[in-house]
Tab-separated table of N, CA and C in Angstrom:
chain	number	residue	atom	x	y	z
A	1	UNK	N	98.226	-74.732	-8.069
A	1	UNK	CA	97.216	-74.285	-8.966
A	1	UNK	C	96.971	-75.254	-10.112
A	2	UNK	N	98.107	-75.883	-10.838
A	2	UNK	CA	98.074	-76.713	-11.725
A	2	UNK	C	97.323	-78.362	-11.215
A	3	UNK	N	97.496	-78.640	-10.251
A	3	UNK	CA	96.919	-79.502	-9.881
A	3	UNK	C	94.941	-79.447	-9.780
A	4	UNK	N	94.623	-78.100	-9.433
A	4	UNK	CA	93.285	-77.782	-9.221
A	4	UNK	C	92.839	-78.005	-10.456
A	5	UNK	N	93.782	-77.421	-11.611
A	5	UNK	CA	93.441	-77.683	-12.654
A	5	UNK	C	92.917	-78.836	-13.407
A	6	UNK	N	93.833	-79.516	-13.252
A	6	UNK	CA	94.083	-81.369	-13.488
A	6	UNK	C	92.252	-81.895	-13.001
A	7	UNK	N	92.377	-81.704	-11.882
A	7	UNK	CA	91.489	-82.341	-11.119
A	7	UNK	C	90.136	-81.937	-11.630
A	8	UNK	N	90.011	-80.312	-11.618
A	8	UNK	CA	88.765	-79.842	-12.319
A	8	UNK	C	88.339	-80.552	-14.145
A	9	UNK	N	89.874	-80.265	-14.329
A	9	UNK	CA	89.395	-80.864	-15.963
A	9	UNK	C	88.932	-82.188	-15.759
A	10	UNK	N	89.393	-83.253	-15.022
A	10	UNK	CA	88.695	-84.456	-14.692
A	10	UNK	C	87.714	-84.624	-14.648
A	11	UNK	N	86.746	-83.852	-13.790
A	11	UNK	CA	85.782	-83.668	-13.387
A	11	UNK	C	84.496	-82.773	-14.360
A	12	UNK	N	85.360	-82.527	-15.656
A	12	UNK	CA	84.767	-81.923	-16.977
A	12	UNK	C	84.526	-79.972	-16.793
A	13	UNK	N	85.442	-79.527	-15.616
A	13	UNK	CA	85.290	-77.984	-15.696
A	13	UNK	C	86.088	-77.999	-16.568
A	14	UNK	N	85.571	-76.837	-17.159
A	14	UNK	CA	86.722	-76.347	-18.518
A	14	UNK	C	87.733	-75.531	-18.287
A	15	UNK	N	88.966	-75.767	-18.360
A	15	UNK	CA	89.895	-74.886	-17.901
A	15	UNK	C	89.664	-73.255	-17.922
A	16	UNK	N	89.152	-72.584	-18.908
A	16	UNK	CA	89.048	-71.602	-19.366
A	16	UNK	C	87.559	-71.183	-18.146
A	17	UNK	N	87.336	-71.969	-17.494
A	17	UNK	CA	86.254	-71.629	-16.762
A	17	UNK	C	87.060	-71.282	-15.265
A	18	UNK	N	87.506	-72.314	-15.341
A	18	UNK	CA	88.850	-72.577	-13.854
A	18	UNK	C	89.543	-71.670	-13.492
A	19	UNK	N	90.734	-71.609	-14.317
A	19	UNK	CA	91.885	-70.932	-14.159
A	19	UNK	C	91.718	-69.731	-14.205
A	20	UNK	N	90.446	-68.943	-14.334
A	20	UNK	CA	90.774	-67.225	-14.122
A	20	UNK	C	89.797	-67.172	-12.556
A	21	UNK	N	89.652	-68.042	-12.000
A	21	UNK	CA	88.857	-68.205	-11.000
A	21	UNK	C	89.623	-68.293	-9.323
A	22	UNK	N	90.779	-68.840	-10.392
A	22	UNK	CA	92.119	-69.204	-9.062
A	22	UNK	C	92.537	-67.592	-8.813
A	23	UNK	N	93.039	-67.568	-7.417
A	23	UNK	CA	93.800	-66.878	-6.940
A	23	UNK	C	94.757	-67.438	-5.886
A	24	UNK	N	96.068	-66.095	-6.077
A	24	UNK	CA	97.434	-66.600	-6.011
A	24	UNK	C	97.701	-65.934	-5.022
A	25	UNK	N	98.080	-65.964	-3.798
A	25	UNK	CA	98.544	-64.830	-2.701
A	25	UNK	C	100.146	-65.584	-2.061
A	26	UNK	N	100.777	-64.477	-2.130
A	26	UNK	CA	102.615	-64.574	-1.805
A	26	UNK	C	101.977	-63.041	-0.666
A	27	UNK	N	103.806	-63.661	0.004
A	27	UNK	CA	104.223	-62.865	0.942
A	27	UNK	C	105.236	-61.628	0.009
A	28	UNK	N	105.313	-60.667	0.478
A	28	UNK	CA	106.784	-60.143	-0.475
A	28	UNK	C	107.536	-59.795	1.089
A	29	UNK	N	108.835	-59.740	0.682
A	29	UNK	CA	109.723	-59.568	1.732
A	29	UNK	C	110.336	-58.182	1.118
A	30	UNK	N	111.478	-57.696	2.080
A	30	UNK	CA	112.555	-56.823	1.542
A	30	UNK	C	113.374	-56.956	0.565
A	31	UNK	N	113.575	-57.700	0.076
A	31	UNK	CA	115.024	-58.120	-0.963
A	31	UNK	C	114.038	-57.252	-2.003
A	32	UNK	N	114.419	-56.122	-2.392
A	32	UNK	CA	113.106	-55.562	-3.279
A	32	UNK	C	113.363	-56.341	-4.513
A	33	UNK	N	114.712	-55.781	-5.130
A	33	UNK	CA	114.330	-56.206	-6.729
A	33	UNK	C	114.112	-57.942	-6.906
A	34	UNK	N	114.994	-58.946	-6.042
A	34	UNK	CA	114.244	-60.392	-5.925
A	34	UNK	C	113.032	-60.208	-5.817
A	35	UNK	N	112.144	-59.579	-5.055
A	35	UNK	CA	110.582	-59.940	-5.086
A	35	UNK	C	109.911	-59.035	-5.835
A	36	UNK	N	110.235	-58.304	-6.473
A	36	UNK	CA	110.050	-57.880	-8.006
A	36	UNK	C	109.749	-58.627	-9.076
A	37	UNK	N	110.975	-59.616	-9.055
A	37	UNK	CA	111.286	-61.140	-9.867
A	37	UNK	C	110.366	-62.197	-9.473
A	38	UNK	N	110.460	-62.369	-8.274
A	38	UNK	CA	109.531	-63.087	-8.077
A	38	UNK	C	107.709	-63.309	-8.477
A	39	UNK	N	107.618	-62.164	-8.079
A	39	UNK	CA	106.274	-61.459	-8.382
A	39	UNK	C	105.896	-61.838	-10.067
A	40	UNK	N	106.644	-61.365	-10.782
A	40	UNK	CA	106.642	-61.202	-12.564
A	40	UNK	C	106.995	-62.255	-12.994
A	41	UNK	N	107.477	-63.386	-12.593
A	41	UNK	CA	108.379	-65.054	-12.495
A	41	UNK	C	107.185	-65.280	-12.503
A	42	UNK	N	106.165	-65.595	-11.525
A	42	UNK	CA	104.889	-66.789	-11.044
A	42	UNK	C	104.358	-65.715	-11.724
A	43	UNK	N	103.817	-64.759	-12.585
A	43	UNK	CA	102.935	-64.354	-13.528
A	43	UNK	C	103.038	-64.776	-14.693
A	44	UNK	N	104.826	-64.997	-14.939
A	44	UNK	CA	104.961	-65.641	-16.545
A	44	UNK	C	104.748	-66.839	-16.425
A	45	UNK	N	104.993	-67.906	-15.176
A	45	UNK	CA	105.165	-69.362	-15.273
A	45	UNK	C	103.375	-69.871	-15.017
A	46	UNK	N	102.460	-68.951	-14.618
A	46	UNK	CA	101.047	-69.627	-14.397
A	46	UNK	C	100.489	-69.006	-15.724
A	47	UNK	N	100.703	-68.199	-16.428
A	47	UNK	CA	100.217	-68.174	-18.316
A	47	UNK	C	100.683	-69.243	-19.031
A	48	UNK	N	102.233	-70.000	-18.874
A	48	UNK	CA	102.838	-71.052	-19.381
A	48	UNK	C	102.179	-71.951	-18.975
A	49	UNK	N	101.828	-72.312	-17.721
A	49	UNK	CA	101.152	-73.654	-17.490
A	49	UNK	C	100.003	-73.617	-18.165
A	50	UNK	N	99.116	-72.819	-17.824
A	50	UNK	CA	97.655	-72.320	-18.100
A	50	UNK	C	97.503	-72.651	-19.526
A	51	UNK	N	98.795	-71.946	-20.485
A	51	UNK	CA	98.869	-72.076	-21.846
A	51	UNK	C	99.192	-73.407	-22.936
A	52	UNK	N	99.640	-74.127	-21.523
A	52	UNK	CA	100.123	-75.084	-22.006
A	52	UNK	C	98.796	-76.700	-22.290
A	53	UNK	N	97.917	-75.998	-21.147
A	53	UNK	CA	97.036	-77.073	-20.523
A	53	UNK	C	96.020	-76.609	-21.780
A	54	UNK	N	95.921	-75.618	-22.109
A	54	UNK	CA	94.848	-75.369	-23.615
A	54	UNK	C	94.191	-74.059	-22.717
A	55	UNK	N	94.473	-73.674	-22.079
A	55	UNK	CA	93.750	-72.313	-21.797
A	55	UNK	C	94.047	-71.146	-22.658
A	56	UNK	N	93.124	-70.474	-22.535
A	56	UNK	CA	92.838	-69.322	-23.372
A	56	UNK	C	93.777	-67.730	-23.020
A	57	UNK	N	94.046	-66.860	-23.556
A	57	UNK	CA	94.806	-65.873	-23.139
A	57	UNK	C	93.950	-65.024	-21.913
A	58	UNK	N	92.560	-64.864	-22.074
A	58	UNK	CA	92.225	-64.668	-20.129
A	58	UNK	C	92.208	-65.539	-19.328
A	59	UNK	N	92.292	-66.888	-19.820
A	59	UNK	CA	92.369	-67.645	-18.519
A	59	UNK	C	94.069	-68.060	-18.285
A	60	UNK	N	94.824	-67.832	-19.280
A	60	UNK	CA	96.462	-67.071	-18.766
A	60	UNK	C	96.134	-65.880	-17.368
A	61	UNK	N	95.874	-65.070	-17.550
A	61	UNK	CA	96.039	-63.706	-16.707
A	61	UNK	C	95.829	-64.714	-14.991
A	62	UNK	N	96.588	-64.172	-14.584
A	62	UNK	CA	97.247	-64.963	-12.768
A	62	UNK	C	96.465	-63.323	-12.472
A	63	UNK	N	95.432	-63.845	-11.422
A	63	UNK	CA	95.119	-63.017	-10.100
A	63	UNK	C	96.030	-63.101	-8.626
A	64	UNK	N	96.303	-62.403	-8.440
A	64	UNK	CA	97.278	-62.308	-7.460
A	64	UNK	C	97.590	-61.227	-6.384
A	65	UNK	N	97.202	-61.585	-5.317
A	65	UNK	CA	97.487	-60.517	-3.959
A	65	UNK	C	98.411	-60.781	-3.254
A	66	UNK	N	99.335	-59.906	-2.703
A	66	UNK	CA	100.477	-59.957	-2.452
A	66	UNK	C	100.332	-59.206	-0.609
A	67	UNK	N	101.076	-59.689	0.239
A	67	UNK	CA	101.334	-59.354	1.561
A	67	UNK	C	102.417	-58.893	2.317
A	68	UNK	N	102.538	-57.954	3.179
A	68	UNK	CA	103.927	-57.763	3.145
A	68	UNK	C	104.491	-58.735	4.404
A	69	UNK	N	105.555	-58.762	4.318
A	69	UNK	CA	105.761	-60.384	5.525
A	69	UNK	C	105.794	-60.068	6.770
A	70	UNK	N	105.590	-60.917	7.468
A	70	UNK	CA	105.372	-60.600	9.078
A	70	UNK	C	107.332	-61.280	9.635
A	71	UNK	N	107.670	-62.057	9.381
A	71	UNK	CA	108.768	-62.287	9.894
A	71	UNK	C	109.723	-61.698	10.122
A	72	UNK	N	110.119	-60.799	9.145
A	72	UNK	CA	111.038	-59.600	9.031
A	72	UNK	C	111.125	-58.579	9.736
A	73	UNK	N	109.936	-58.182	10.229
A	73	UNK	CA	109.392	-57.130	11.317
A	73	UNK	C	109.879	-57.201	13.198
A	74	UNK	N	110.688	-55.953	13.295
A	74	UNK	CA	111.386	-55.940	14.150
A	74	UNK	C	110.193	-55.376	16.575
A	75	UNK	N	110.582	-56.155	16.809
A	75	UNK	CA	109.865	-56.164	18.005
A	75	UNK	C	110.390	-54.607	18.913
A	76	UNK	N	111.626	-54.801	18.338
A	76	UNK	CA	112.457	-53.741	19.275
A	76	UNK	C	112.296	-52.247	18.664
A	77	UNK	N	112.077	-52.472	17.559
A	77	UNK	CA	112.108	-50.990	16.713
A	77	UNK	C	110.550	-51.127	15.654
A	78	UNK	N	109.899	-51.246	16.182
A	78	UNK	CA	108.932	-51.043	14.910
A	78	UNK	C	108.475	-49.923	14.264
A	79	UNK	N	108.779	-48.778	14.462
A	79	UNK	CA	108.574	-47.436	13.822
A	79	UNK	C	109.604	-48.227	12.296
A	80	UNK	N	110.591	-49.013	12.209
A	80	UNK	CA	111.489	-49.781	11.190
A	80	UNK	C	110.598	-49.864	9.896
A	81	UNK	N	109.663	-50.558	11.164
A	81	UNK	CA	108.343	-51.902	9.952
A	81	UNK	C	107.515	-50.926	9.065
A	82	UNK	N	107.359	-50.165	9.211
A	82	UNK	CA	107.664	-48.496	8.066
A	82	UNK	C	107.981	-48.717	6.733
A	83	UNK	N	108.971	-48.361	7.218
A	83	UNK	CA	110.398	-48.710	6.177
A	83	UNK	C	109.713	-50.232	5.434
A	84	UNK	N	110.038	-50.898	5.985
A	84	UNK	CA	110.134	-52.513	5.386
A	84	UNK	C	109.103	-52.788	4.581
A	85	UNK	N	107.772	-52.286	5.468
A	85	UNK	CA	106.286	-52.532	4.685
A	85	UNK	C	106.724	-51.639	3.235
A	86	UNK	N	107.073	-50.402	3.717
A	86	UNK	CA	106.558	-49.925	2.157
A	86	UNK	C	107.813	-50.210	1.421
A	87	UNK	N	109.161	-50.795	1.512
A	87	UNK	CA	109.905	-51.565	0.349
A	87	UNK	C	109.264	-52.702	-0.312
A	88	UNK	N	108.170	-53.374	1.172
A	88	UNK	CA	107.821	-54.209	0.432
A	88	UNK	C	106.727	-54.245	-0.640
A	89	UNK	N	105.859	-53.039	-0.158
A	89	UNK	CA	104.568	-53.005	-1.193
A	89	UNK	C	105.296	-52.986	-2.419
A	90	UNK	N	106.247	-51.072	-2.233
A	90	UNK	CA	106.689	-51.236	-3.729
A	90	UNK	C	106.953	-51.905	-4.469
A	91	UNK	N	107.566	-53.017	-3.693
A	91	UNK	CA	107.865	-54.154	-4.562
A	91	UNK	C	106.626	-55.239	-5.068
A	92	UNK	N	106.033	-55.149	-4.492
A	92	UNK	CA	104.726	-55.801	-5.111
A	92	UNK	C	103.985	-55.316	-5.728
A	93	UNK	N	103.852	-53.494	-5.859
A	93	UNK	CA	103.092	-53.324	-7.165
A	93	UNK	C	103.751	-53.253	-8.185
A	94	UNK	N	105.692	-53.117	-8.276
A	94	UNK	CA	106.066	-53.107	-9.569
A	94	UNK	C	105.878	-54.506	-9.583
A	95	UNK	N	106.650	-55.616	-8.832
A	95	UNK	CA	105.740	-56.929	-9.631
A	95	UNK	C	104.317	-56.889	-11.055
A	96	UNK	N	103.495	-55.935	-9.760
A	96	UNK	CA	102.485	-56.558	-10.586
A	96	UNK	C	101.336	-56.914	-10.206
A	97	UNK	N	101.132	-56.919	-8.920
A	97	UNK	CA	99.988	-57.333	-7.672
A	97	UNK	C	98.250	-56.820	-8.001
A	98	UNK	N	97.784	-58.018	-8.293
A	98	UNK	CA	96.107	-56.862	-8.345
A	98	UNK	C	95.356	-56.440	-6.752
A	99	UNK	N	95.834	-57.262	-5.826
A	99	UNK	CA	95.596	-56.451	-4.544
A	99	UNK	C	96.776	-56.753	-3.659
A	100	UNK	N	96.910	-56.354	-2.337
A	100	UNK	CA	97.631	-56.333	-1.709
A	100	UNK	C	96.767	-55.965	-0.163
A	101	UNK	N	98.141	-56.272	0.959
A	101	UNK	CA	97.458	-56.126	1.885
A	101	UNK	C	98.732	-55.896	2.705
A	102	UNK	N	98.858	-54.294	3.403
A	102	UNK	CA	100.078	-54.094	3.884
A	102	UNK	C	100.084	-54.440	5.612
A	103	UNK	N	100.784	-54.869	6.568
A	103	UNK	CA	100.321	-55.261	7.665
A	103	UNK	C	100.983	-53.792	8.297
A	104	UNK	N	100.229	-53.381	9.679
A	104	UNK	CA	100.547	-52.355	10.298
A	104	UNK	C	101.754	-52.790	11.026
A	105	UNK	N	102.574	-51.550	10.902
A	105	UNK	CA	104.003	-51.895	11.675
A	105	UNK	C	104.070	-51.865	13.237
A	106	UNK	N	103.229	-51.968	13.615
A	106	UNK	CA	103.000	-52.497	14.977
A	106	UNK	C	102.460	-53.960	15.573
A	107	UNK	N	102.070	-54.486	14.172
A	107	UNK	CA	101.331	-55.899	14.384
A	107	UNK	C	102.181	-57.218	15.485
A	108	UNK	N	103.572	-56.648	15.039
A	108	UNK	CA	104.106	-58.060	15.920
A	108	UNK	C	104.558	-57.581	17.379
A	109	UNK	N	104.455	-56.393	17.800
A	109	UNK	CA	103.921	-55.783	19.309
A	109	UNK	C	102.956	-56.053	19.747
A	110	UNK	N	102.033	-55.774	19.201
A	110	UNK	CA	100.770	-55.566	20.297
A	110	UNK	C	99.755	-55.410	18.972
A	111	UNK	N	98.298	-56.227	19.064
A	111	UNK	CA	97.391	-55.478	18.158
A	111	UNK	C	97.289	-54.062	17.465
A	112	UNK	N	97.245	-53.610	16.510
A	112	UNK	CA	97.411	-52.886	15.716
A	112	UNK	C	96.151	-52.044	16.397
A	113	UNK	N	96.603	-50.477	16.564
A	113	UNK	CA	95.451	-49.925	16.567
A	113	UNK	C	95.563	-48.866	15.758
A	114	UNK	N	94.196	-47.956	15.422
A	114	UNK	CA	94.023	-46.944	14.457
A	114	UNK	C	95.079	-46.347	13.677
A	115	UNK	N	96.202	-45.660	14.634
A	115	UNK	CA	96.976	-44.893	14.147
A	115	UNK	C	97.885	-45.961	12.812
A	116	UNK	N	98.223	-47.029	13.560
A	116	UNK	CA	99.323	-47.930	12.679
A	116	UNK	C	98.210	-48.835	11.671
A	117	UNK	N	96.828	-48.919	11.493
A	117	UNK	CA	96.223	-49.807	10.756
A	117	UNK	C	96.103	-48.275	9.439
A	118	UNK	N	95.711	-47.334	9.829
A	118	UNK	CA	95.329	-46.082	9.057
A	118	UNK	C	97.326	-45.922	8.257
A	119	UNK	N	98.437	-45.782	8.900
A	119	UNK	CA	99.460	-45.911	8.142
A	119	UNK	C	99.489	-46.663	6.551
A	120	UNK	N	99.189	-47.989	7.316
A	120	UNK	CA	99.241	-49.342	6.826
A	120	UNK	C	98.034	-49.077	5.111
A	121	UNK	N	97.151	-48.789	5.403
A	121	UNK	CA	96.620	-48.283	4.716
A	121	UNK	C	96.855	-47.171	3.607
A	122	UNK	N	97.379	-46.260	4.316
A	122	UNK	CA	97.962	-45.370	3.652
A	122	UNK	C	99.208	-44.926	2.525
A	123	UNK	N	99.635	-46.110	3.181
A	123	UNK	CA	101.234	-46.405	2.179
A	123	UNK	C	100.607	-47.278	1.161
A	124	UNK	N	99.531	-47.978	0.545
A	124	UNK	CA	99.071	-48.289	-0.383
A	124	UNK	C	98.261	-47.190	-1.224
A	125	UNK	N	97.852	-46.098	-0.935
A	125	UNK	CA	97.114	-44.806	-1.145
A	125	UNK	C	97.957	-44.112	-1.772
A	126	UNK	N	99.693	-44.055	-0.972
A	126	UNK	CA	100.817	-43.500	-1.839
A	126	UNK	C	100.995	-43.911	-3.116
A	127	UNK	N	101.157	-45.171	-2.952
A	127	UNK	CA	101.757	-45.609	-4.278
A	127	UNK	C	100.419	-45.891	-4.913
A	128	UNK	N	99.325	-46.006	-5.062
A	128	UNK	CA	98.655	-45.426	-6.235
A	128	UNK	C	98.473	-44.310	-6.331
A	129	UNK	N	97.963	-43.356	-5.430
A	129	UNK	CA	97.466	-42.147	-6.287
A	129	UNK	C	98.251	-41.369	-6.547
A	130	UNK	N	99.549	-41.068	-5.563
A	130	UNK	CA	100.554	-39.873	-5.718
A	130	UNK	C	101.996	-40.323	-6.367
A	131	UNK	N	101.843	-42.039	-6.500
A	131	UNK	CA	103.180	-42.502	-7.306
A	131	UNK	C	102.844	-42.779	-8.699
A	132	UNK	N	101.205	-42.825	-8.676
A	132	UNK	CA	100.376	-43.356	-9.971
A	132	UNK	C	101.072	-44.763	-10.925
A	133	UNK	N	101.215	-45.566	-10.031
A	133	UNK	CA	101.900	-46.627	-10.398
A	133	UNK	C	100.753	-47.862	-10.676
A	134	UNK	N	99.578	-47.162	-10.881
A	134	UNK	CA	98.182	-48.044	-10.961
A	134	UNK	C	98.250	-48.107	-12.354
A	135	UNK	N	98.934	-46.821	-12.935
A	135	UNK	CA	98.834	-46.144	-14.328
A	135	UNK	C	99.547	-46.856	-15.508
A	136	UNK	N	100.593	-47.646	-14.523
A	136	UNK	CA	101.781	-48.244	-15.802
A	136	UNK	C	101.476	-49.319	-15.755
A	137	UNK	N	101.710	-49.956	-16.898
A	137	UNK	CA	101.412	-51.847	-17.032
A	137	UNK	C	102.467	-52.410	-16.603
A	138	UNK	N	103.545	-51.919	-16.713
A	138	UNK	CA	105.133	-53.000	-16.154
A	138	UNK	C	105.956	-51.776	-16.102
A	139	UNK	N	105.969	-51.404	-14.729
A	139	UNK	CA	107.118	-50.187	-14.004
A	139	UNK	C	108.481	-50.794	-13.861
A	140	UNK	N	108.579	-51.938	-13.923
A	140	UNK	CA	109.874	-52.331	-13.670
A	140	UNK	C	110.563	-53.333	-15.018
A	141	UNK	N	110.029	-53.701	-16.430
A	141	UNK	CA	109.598	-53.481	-17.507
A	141	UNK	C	111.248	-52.895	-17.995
A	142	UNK	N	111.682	-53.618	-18.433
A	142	UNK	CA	113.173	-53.019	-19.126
A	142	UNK	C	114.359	-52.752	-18.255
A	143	UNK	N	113.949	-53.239	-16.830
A	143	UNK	CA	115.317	-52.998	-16.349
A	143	UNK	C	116.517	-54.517	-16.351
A	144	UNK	N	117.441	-54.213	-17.014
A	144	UNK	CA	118.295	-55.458	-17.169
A	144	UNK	C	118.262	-56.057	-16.048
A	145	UNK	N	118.247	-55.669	-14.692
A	145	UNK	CA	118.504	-56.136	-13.922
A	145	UNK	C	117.530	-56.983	-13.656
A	146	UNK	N	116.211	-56.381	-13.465
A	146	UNK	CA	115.299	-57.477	-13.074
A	146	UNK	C	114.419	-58.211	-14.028
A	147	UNK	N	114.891	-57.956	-15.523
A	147	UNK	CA	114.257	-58.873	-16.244
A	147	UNK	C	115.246	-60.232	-16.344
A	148	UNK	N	116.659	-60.023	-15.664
A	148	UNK	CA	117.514	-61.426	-15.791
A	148	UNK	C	117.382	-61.902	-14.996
A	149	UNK	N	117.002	-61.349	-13.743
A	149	UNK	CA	116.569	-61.775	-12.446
A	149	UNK	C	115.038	-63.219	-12.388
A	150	UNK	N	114.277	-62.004	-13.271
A	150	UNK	CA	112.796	-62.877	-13.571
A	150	UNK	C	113.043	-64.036	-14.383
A	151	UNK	N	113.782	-63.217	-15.507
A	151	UNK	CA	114.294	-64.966	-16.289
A	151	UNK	C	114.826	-66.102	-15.525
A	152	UNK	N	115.571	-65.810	-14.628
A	152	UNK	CA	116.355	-66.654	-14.286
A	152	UNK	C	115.092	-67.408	-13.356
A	153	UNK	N	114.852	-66.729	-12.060
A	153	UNK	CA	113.730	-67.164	-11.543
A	153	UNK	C	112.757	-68.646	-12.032
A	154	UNK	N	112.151	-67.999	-12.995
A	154	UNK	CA	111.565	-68.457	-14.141
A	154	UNK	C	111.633	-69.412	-14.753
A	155	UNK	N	112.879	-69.566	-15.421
A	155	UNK	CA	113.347	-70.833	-15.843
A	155	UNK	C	113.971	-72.071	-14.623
A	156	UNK	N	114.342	-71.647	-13.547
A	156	UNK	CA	114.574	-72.185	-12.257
A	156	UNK	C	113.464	-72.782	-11.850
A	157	UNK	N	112.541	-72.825	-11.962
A	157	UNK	CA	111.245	-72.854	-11.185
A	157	UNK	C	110.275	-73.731	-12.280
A	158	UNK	N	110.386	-73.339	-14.006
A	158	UNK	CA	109.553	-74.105	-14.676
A	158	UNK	C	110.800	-75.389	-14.733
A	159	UNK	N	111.723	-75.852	-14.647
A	159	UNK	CA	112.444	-76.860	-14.561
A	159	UNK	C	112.250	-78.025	-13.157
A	160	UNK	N	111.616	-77.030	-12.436
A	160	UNK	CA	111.147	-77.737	-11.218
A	160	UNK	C	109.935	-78.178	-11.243
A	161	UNK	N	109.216	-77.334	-11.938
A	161	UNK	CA	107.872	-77.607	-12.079
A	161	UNK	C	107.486	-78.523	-13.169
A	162	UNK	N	108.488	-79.295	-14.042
A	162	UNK	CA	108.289	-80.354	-15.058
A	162	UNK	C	108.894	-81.539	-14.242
A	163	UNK	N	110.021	-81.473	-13.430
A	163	UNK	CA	110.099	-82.434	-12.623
A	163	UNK	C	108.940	-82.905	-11.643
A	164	UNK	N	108.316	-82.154	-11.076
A	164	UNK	CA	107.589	-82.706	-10.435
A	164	UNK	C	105.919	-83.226	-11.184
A	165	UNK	N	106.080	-82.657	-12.433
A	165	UNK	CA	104.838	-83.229	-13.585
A	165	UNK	C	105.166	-84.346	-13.842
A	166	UNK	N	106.709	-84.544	-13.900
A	166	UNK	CA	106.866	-85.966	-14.126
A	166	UNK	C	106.774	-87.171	-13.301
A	167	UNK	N	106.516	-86.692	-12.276
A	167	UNK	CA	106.497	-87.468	-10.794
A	167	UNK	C	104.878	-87.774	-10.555
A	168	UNK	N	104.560	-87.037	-11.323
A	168	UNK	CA	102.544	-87.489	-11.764
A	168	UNK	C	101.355	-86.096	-10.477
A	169	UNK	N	103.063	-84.811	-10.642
A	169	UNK	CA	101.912	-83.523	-10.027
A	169	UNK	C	102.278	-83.574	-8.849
A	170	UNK	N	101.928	-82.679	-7.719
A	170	UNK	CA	102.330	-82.128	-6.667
A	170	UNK	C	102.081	-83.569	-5.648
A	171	UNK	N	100.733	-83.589	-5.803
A	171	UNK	CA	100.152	-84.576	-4.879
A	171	UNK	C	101.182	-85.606	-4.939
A	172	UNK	N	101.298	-86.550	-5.935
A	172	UNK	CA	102.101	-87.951	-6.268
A	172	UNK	C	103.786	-87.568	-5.565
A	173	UNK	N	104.440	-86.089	-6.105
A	173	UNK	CA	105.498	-85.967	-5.799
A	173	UNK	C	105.650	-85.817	-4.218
């Protein structure tokens, strides 16, 4: 993303024009509270960059859709991929996710039909309307656990991400 940036400002777009324009799409897996961290990690570290480059506090705000992963998903048992999808949503709306996209737990069988695409669907329907988790700004927001988690993340990742600024950006590195 930081690189699009670079390049656009070159080219005289104004960051503040740019950067709320980008969008960010991750996989989330099972490890819930890691991709919790994860999720809330690349929300604090693309306001830092963003903030750093002279952008403005909306062109801080990271758009971001989140997926639940296909690898994890079992061939032999997929009534499982159930289970897995919706650890994983949850975990992507306490992240923080402005959309999402849950895959039907039948996808790595056989094409998904009605019954498992309408599930798939549905377990995103849970957790907004009947978990009302649309409602809170940060559900996961004070838990020691995963705010040391995110820190850590976080600082792991912007240490990587100055190394490779110093290397003259993704491309050069």
């Amino acid at each position: 993303g930081v690189e699009y940036l670079r390049e656009l400002a070159k080219a005289g777009v104004d960051i503040n024009t740019t950067a709320p324009r980008i969008r960010f799409a991750v996989t989330v897996g099972t490890n819930f509270f890691l991709e919790i961290a994860k999720v809330r990690a690349l929300r604090m570290l693309w306001s830092r960059a963003v903030a750093a480059a002279g952008g403005n506090e909306t062109a801080q705000r990271l758009s971001l859709h989140v997926r639940t992963s296909l690898w994890n998903k079992s061939v032999v048992d997929p009534y499982n991929n159930l289970l897995r999808a919706t650890v994983e949503a949850f975990a992507g709306v306490l992240g923080g996710c402005d959309s999402m996209q849950v895959g039907a737990f039948d996808q790595v069988v056989r094409p998904p039909d009605d019954f498992s695409l309408r599930i798939a669907r549905n377990t995103q329907l849970v957790l907004q309307k009947e978990c009302n988790l649309n409602h809170v700004i940060d559900p996961a927001g004070g838990s020691w656990f995963v705010e040391n988690a995110t820190a850590e993340l976080a600082t792991r990742a912007w240490a990587l991400f100055q190394e490779v600024e110093k290397l003259g950006g993704m491309e050069a590195a």
